[in-house]
Amino acid sequence: MTKTTLTQWDVVDHLATEEDMALYLEACLEENDPALLAAALGDIARARGMAQLARDTGLTREGLYKALSADGNPSLATIMKVMGALGIKLHAELVPARPA
């Protein structure tokens, strides 16, 4: 019998560039799930460095971890602070009307 070793997969290990982070966030935004958005921002924050993000936003590290988790429910103000500190912006796009 062969012994198999598994390692835990973490998206942070695959967010090496700014483009990786932007594409990941864009894919998560397409799901239209607020919890996923918060978790994705948390992943990007971990990839960049949570301590530095806390300093840049004026929020505590612990508060950021809590708000930017899948169970978190950050305010829009927190999301905007985080996105600004990460150098990321949201944009609006019209959704085509569904045929009647």
JSON list of C-alpha atoms in Angstrom, two decimals:
[
{"chain": "A", "resi": 1, "resn": "MET", "atom": "CA", "xyz": [0.00, 0.00, 0.00]},
{"chain": "A", "resi": 2, "resn": "THR", "atom": "CA", "xyz": [1.36, 3.41, -0.99]},
{"chain": "A", "resi": 3, "resn": "LYS", "atom": "CA", "xyz": [1.09, 6.24, 1.49]},
{"chain": "A", "resi": 4, "resn": "THR", "atom": "CA", "xyz": [-0.28, 9.47, 0.01]},
{"chain": "A", "resi": 5, "resn": "THR", "atom": "CA", "xyz": [0.62, 12.82, 1.51]},
{"chain": "A", "resi": 6, "resn": "LEU", "atom": "CA", "xyz": [-1.84, 15.65, 1.02]},
{"chain": "A", "resi": 7, "resn": "THR", "atom": "CA", "xyz": [-1.25, 19.33, 1.57]},
{"chain": "A", "resi": 8, "resn": "GLN", "atom": "CA", "xyz": [-3.90, 21.92, 2.23]},
{"chain": "A", "resi": 9, "resn": "TRP", "atom": "CA", "xyz": [-4.64, 24.06, -0.82]},
{"chain": "A", "resi": 10, "resn": "ASP", "atom": "CA", "xyz": [-4.65, 27.82, -0.20]},
{"chain": "A", "resi": 11, "resn": "VAL", "atom": "CA", "xyz": [-5.54, 30.32, -2.92]},
{"chain": "A", "resi": 12, "resn": "VAL", "atom": "CA", "xyz": [-3.05, 32.76, -1.38]},
{"chain": "A", "resi": 13, "resn": "ASP", "atom": "CA", "xyz": [-0.25, 30.56, -2.72]},
{"chain": "A", "resi": 14, "resn": "HIS", "atom": "CA", "xyz": [-1.51, 31.36, -6.23]},
{"chain": "A", "resi": 15, "resn": "LEU", "atom": "CA", "xyz": [-1.95, 35.12, -5.89]},
{"chain": "A", "resi": 16, "resn": "ALA", "atom": "CA", "xyz": [1.59, 36.08, -6.83]},
{"chain": "A", "resi": 17, "resn": "THR", "atom": "CA", "xyz": [0.94, 39.11, -9.05]},
{"chain": "A", "resi": 18, "resn": "GLU", "atom": "CA", "xyz": [-1.38, 42.10, -9.11]},
{"chain": "A", "resi": 19, "resn": "GLU", "atom": "CA", "xyz": [-3.02, 40.61, -12.20]},
{"chain": "A", "resi": 20, "resn": "ASP", "atom": "CA", "xyz": [-3.64, 37.30, -10.39]},
{"chain": "A", "resi": 21, "resn": "MET", "atom": "CA", "xyz": [-5.35, 39.20, -7.59]},
{"chain": "A", "resi": 22, "resn": "ALA", "atom": "CA", "xyz": [-7.50, 41.29, -9.94]},
{"chain": "A", "resi": 23, "resn": "LEU", "atom": "CA", "xyz": [-8.58, 38.28, -11.98]},
{"chain": "A", "resi": 24, "resn": "TYR", "atom": "CA", "xyz": [-9.41, 36.33, -8.83]},
{"chain": "A", "resi": 25, "resn": "LEU", "atom": "CA", "xyz": [-11.50, 39.18, -7.46]},
{"chain": "A", "resi": 26, "resn": "GLU", "atom": "CA", "xyz": [-13.26, 39.64, -10.81]},
{"chain": "A", "resi": 27, "resn": "ALA", "atom": "CA", "xyz": [-14.18, 35.95, -10.89]},
{"chain": "A", "resi": 28, "resn": "CYS", "atom": "CA", "xyz": [-15.54, 36.15, -7.34]},
{"chain": "A", "resi": 29, "resn": "LEU", "atom": "CA", "xyz": [-17.55, 39.28, -8.13]},
{"chain": "A", "resi": 30, "resn": "GLU", "atom": "CA", "xyz": [-19.26, 37.45, -10.99]},
{"chain": "A", "resi": 31, "resn": "GLU", "atom": "CA", "xyz": [-20.79, 35.07, -8.45]},
{"chain": "A", "resi": 32, "resn": "ASN", "atom": "CA", "xyz": [-22.76, 37.97, -6.89]},
{"chain": "A", "resi": 33, "resn": "ASP", "atom": "CA", "xyz": [-22.17, 36.60, -3.38]},
{"chain": "A", "resi": 34, "resn": "PRO", "atom": "CA", "xyz": [-21.29, 39.13, -0.65]},
{"chain": "A", "resi": 35, "resn": "ALA", "atom": "CA", "xyz": [-19.69, 36.47, 1.55]},
{"chain": "A", "resi": 36, "resn": "LEU", "atom": "CA", "xyz": [-17.49, 35.33, -1.33]},
{"chain": "A", "resi": 37, "resn": "LEU", "atom": "CA", "xyz": [-16.46, 38.94, -2.04]},
{"chain": "A", "resi": 38, "resn": "ALA", "atom": "CA", "xyz": [-15.45, 39.44, 1.60]},
{"chain": "A", "resi": 39, "resn": "ALA", "atom": "CA", "xyz": [-13.53, 36.16, 1.65]},
{"chain": "A", "resi": 40, "resn": "ALA", "atom": "CA", "xyz": [-11.78, 36.99, -1.66]},
{"chain": "A", "resi": 41, "resn": "LEU", "atom": "CA", "xyz": [-10.71, 40.38, -0.31]},
{"chain": "A", "resi": 42, "resn": "GLY", "atom": "CA", "xyz": [-9.43, 38.55, 2.78]},
{"chain": "A", "resi": 43, "resn": "ASP", "atom": "CA", "xyz": [-7.43, 36.17, 0.58]},
{"chain": "A", "resi": 44, "resn": "ILE", "atom": "CA", "xyz": [-5.91, 39.08, -1.34]},
{"chain": "A", "resi": 45, "resn": "ALA", "atom": "CA", "xyz": [-5.17, 40.88, 1.92]},
{"chain": "A", "resi": 46, "resn": "ARG", "atom": "CA", "xyz": [-3.38, 37.79, 3.26]},
{"chain": "A", "resi": 47, "resn": "ALA", "atom": "CA", "xyz": [-1.37, 37.54, 0.03]},
{"chain": "A", "resi": 48, "resn": "ARG", "atom": "CA", "xyz": [-0.33, 41.19, 0.34]},
{"chain": "A", "resi": 49, "resn": "GLY", "atom": "CA", "xyz": [0.20, 41.21, 4.10]},
{"chain": "A", "resi": 50, "resn": "MET", "atom": "CA", "xyz": [-2.57, 41.70, 6.65]},
{"chain": "A", "resi": 51, "resn": "ALA", "atom": "CA", "xyz": [-0.43, 43.75, 9.06]},
{"chain": "A", "resi": 52, "resn": "GLN", "atom": "CA", "xyz": [0.40, 46.32, 6.40]},
{"chain": "A", "resi": 53, "resn": "LEU", "atom": "CA", "xyz": [-3.23, 46.45, 5.28]},
{"chain": "A", "resi": 54, "resn": "ALA", "atom": "CA", "xyz": [-4.30, 47.10, 8.87]},
{"chain": "A", "resi": 55, "resn": "ARG", "atom": "CA", "xyz": [-1.90, 50.04, 9.04]},
{"chain": "A", "resi": 56, "resn": "ASP", "atom": "CA", "xyz": [-3.05, 51.37, 5.65]},
{"chain": "A", "resi": 57, "resn": "THR", "atom": "CA", "xyz": [-6.75, 51.19, 6.54]},
{"chain": "A", "resi": 58, "resn": "GLY", "atom": "CA", "xyz": [-6.54, 52.17, 10.21]},
{"chain": "A", "resi": 59, "resn": "LEU", "atom": "CA", "xyz": [-8.38, 48.97, 11.12]},
{"chain": "A", "resi": 60, "resn": "THR", "atom": "CA", "xyz": [-7.09, 46.26, 13.45]},
{"chain": "A", "resi": 61, "resn": "ARG", "atom": "CA", "xyz": [-5.62, 43.06, 12.06]},
{"chain": "A", "resi": 62, "resn": "GLU", "atom": "CA", "xyz": [-8.08, 41.03, 14.08]},
{"chain": "A", "resi": 63, "resn": "GLY", "atom": "CA", "xyz": [-10.99, 43.13, 12.81]},
{"chain": "A", "resi": 64, "resn": "LEU", "atom": "CA", "xyz": [-9.85, 42.65, 9.23]},
{"chain": "A", "resi": 65, "resn": "TYR", "atom": "CA", "xyz": [-9.52, 38.89, 9.64]},
{"chain": "A", "resi": 66, "resn": "LYS", "atom": "CA", "xyz": [-13.03, 38.76, 11.08]},
{"chain": "A", "resi": 67, "resn": "ALA", "atom": "CA", "xyz": [-14.64, 41.09, 8.52]},
{"chain": "A", "resi": 68, "resn": "LEU", "atom": "CA", "xyz": [-12.89, 39.53, 5.53]},
{"chain": "A", "resi": 69, "resn": "SER", "atom": "CA", "xyz": [-13.73, 35.93, 6.29]},
{"chain": "A", "resi": 70, "resn": "ALA", "atom": "CA", "xyz": [-16.46, 33.84, 4.67]},
{"chain": "A", "resi": 71, "resn": "ASP", "atom": "CA", "xyz": [-18.50, 34.35, 7.86]},
{"chain": "A", "resi": 72, "resn": "GLY", "atom": "CA", "xyz": [-17.76, 38.08, 8.04]},
{"chain": "A", "resi": 73, "resn": "ASN", "atom": "CA", "xyz": [-20.23, 40.76, 7.15]},
{"chain": "A", "resi": 74, "resn": "PRO", "atom": "CA", "xyz": [-18.13, 43.87, 6.51]},
{"chain": "A", "resi": 75, "resn": "SER", "atom": "CA", "xyz": [-19.75, 47.23, 6.01]},
{"chain": "A", "resi": 76, "resn": "LEU", "atom": "CA", "xyz": [-19.46, 48.88, 2.64]},
{"chain": "A", "resi": 77, "resn": "ALA", "atom": "CA", "xyz": [-17.16, 51.44, 4.27]},
{"chain": "A", "resi": 78, "resn": "THR", "atom": "CA", "xyz": [-14.80, 48.66, 5.35]},
{"chain": "A", "resi": 79, "resn": "ILE", "atom": "CA", "xyz": [-14.84, 47.10, 1.89]},
{"chain": "A", "resi": 80, "resn": "MET", "atom": "CA", "xyz": [-14.08, 50.48, 0.30]},
{"chain": "A", "resi": 81, "resn": "LYS", "atom": "CA", "xyz": [-11.21, 51.14, 2.75]},
{"chain": "A", "resi": 82, "resn": "VAL", "atom": "CA", "xyz": [-9.72, 47.73, 2.06]},
{"chain": "A", "resi": 83, "resn": "MET", "atom": "CA", "xyz": [-10.08, 48.03, -1.69]},
{"chain": "A", "resi": 84, "resn": "GLY", "atom": "CA", "xyz": [-8.55, 51.50, -1.66]},
{"chain": "A", "resi": 85, "resn": "ALA", "atom": "CA", "xyz": [-5.59, 50.30, 0.39]},
{"chain": "A", "resi": 86, "resn": "LEU", "atom": "CA", "xyz": [-5.14, 47.34, -1.97]},
{"chain": "A", "resi": 87, "resn": "GLY", "atom": "CA", "xyz": [-5.28, 49.61, -5.02]},
{"chain": "A", "resi": 88, "resn": "ILE", "atom": "CA", "xyz": [-8.40, 47.92, -6.35]},
{"chain": "A", "resi": 89, "resn": "LYS", "atom": "CA", "xyz": [-11.56, 49.63, -7.56]},
{"chain": "A", "resi": 90, "resn": "LEU", "atom": "CA", "xyz": [-15.02, 48.37, -8.36]},
{"chain": "A", "resi": 91, "resn": "HIS", "atom": "CA", "xyz": [-16.85, 49.45, -11.45]},
{"chain": "A", "resi": 92, "resn": "ALA", "atom": "CA", "xyz": [-20.48, 49.39, -12.47]},
{"chain": "A", "resi": 93, "resn": "GLU", "atom": "CA", "xyz": [-21.67, 47.55, -15.54]},
{"chain": "A", "resi": 94, "resn": "LEU", "atom": "CA", "xyz": [-25.17, 47.30, -16.96]},
{"chain": "A", "resi": 95, "resn": "VAL", "atom": "CA", "xyz": [-26.61, 43.83, -17.00]},
{"chain": "A", "resi": 96, "resn": "PRO", "atom": "CA", "xyz": [-28.46, 43.10, -20.25]},
{"chain": "A", "resi": 97, "resn": "ALA", "atom": "CA", "xyz": [-32.20, 42.90, -19.78]},
{"chain": "A", "resi": 98, "resn": "ARG", "atom": "CA", "xyz": [-33.62, 39.41, -19.90]},
{"chain": "A", "resi": 99, "resn": "PRO", "atom": "CA", "xyz": [-36.08, 38.80, -22.72]},
{"chain": "A", "resi": 100, "resn": "ALA", "atom": "CA", "xyz": [-39.70, 38.70, -21.55]}
]
